[in-house]
CSV table of C-alpha atoms in Angstrom, one decimal:
chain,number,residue,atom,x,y,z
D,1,UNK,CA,68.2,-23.1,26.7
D,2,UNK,CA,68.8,-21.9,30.1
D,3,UNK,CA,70.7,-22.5,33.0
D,4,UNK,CA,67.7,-22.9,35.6
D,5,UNK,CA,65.6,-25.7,33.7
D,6,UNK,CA,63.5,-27.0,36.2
D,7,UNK,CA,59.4,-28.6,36.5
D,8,UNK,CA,57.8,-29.2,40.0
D,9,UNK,CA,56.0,-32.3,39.4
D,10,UNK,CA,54.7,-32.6,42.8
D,11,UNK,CA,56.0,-36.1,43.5
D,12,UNK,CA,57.1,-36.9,46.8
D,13,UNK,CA,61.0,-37.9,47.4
D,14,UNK,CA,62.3,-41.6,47.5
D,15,UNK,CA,63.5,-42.8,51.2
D,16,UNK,CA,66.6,-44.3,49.8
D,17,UNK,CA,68.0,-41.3,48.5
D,18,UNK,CA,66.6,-39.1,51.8
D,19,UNK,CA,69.0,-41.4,53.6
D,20,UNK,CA,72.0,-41.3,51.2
D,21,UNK,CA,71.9,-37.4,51.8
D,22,UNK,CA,70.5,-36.7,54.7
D,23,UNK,CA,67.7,-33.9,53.6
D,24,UNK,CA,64.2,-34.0,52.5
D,25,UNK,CA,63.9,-35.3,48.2
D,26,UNK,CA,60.9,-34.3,46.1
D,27,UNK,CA,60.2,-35.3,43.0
D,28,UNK,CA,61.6,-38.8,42.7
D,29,UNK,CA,61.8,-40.4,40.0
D,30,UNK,CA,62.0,-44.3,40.1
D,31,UNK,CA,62.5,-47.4,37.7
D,32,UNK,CA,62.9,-50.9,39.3
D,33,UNK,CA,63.1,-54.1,37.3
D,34,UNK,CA,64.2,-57.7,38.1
D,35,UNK,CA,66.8,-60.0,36.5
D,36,UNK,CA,68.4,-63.4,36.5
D,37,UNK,CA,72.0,-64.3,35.5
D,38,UNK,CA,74.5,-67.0,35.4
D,39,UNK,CA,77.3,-64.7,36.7
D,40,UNK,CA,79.4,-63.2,39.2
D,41,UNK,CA,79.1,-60.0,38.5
D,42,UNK,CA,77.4,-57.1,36.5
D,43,UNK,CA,77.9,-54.0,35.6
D,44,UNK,CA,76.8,-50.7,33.6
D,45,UNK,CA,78.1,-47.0,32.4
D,46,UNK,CA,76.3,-43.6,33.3
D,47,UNK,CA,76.3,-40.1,33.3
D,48,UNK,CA,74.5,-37.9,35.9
D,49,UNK,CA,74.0,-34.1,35.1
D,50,UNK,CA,72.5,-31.3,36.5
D,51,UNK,CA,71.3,-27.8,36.3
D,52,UNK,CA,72.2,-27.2,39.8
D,53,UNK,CA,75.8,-26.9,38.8
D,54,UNK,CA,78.2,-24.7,39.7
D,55,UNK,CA,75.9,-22.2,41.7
D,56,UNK,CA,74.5,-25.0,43.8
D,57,UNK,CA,77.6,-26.9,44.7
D,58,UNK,CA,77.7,-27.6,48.6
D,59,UNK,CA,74.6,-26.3,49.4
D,60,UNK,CA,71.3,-27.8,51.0
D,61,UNK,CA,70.0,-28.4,47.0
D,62,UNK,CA,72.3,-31.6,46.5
D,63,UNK,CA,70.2,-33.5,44.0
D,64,UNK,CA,71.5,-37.3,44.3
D,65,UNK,CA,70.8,-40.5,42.3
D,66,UNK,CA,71.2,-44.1,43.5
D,67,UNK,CA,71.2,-47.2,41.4
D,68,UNK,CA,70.2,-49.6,44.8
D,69,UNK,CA,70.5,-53.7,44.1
D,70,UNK,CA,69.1,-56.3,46.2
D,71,UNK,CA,68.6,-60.0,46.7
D,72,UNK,CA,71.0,-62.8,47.7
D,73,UNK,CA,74.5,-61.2,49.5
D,74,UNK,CA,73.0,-58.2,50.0
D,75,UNK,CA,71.4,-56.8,53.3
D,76,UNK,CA,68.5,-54.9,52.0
D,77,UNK,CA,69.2,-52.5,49.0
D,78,UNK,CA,72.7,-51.7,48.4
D,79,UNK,CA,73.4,-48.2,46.3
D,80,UNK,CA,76.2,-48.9,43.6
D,81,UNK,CA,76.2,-45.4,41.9
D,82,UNK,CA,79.7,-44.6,43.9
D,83,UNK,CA,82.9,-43.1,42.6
D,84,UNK,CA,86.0,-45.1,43.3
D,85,UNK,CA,86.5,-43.7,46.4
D,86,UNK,CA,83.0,-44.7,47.5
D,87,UNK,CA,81.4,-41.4,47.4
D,88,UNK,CA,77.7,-40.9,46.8
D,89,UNK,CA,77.6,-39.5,43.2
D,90,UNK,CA,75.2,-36.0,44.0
D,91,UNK,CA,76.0,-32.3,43.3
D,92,UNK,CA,78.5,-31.7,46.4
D,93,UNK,CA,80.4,-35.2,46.0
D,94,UNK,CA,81.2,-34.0,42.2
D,95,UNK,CA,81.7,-31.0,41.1
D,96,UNK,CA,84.2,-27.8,40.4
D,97,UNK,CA,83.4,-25.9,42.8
D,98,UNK,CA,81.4,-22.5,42.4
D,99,UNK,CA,83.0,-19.5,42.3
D,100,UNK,CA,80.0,-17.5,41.4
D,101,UNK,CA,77.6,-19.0,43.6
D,102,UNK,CA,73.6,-18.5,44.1
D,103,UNK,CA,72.6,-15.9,46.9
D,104,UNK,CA,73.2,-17.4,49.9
D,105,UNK,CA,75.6,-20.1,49.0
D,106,UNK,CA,79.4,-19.7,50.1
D,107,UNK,CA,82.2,-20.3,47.3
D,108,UNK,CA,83.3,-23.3,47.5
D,109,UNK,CA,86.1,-25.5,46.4
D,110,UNK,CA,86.2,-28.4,43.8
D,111,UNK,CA,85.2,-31.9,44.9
D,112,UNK,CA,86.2,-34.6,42.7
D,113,UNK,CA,86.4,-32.5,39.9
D,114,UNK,CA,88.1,-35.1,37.9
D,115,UNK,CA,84.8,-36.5,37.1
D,116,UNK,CA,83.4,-33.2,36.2
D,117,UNK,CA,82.5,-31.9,32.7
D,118,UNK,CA,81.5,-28.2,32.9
D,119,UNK,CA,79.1,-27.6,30.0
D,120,UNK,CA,78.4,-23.9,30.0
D,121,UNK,CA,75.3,-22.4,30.5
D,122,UNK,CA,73.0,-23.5,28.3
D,123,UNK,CA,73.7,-21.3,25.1
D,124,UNK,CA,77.4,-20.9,25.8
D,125,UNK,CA,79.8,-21.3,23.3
D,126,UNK,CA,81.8,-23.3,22.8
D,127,UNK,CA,79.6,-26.1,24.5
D,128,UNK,CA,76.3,-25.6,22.3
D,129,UNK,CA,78.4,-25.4,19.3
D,130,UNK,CA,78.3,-29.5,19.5
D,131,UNK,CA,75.5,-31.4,17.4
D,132,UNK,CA,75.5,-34.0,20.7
D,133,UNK,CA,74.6,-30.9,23.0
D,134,UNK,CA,73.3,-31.7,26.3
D,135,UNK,CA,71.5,-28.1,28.1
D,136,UNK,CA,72.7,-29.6,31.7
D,137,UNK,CA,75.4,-27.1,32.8
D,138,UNK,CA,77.4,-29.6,33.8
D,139,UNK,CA,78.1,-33.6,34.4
D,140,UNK,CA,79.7,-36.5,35.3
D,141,UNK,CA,82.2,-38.3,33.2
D,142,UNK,CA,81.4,-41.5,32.7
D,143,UNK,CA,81.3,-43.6,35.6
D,144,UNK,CA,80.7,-47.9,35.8
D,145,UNK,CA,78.2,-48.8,38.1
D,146,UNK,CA,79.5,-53.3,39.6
D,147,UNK,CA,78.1,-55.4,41.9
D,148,UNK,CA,79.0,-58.9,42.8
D,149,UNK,CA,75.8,-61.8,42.5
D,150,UNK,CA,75.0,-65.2,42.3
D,151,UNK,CA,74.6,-67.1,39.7
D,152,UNK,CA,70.8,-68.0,38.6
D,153,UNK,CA,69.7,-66.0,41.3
D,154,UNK,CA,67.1,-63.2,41.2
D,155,UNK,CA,68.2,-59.7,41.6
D,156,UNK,CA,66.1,-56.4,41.5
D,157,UNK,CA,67.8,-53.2,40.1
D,158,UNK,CA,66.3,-49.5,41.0
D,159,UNK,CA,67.2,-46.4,39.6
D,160,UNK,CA,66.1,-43.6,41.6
D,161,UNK,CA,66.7,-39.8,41.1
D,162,UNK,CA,65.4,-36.6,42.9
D,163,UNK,CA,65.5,-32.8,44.0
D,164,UNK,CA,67.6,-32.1,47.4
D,165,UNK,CA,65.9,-29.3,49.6
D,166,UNK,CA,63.5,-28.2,47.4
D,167,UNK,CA,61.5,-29.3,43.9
D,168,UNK,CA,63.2,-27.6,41.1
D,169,UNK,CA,66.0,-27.2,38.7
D,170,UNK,CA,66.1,-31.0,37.1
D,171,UNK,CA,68.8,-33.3,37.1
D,172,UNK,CA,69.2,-36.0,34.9
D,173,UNK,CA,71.0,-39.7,34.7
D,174,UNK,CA,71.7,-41.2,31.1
D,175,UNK,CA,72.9,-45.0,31.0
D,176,UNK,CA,74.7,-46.0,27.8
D,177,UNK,CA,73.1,-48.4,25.8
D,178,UNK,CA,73.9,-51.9,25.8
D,179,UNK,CA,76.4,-51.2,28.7
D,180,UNK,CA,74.3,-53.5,31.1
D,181,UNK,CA,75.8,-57.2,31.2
D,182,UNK,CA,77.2,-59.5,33.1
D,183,UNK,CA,80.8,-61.0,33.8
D,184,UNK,CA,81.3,-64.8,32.3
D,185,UNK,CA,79.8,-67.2,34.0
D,186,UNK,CA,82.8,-69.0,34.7
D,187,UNK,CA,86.6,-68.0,34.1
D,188,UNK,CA,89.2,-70.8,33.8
D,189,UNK,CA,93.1,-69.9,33.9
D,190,UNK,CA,95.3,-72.2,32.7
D,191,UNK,CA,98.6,-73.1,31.7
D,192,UNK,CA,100.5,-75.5,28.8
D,193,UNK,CA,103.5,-77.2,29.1
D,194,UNK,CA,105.1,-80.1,26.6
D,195,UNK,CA,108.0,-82.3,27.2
D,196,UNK,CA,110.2,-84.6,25.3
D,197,UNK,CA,110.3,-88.2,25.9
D,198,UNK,CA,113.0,-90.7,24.6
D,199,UNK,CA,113.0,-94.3,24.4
């Protein structure tokens, strides 16, 4: 319980995110798998949370996550972890603001702090009183990752996550369970009418 958390695994950064950002990641973490389905669409919920919140916000340290899709329709790997308004989900695109901020940061005002949950800082009441407790001092709401595909085509999926400008203080993504599926393969509106018919 505090509100620095952070291990340098010495990984390197993932290029995806470098370019989503446009700084130097380290310690990227990365899950890729490939799936089939006789759809149009799919779709999933997430959280993203960090320890670099609030002292961090719009600085250089603007850890980032992607969840990048690929295969037919798409022109090389397409990041769908946006808000609505098709912002990049990191530190500086979501946030409060940070009114005390690290040495060396300047205050800054709240981005998108609609989907912002401040969480204390790590043994702050009355965030820790909770038994679902997460330490992360703060994090997303929940947010619906969509894409469009073809059906009975193959699709891969990555989930990527790193450090921005330097390796510590973690970050985190959480998906909700059983919140991956697909759209109906095929949607059919229609209408009913009767009439009356005399002889």
């Amino acid at each position: 319980n505090k509100d620095d958390a952070g291990f340098d695994n010495g990984y390197t950064g993932y290029p995806y995110l470098t370019s989503l950002v446009n700084r130097q990641t380290y310690n990227a973490s990365v899950l890729s798998f490939d799936f089939t389905t006789c759809s149009d669409s799919i779709e999933f919920r997430y959280v993203f949370a960090s320890e670099e919140y609030p002292e961090y916000v719009s600085s250089e340290f603007n850890d980032v996550f992607g969840f990048f899709i690929s295969g037919p329709g798409f022109t090389g790997q397409q990041n769908i972890a946006r808000l609505p308004n098709g912002a990049v989900v990191a530190i500086n695109t979501v946030n409060n603001g940070n009114n005390q901020p690290a040495a060396g940061v300047n205050p800054a005002p709240a981005t998108n702090p609609q989907y912002f949950v401040w969480n204390g800082n790590g043994s702050q009441p009355p965030y820790n009183l909770s038994n679902i407790y997460l330490q992360y001092d703060g994090f997303t709401r929940v947010l619906t990752a969509k894409a469009k595909v073809q059906c009975d085509a193959t699709y891969r999926l990555t989930f990527a996550i790193a450090d921005v400008g330097d390796p510590i203080y973690d970050s985190g993504i959480f998906l909700e369970a059983k919140s991956f599926k697909a759209s109906d393969p095929l949607k059919v509106t229609y209408s009913l009418s009767s009439r009356l018919y005399e002889e």
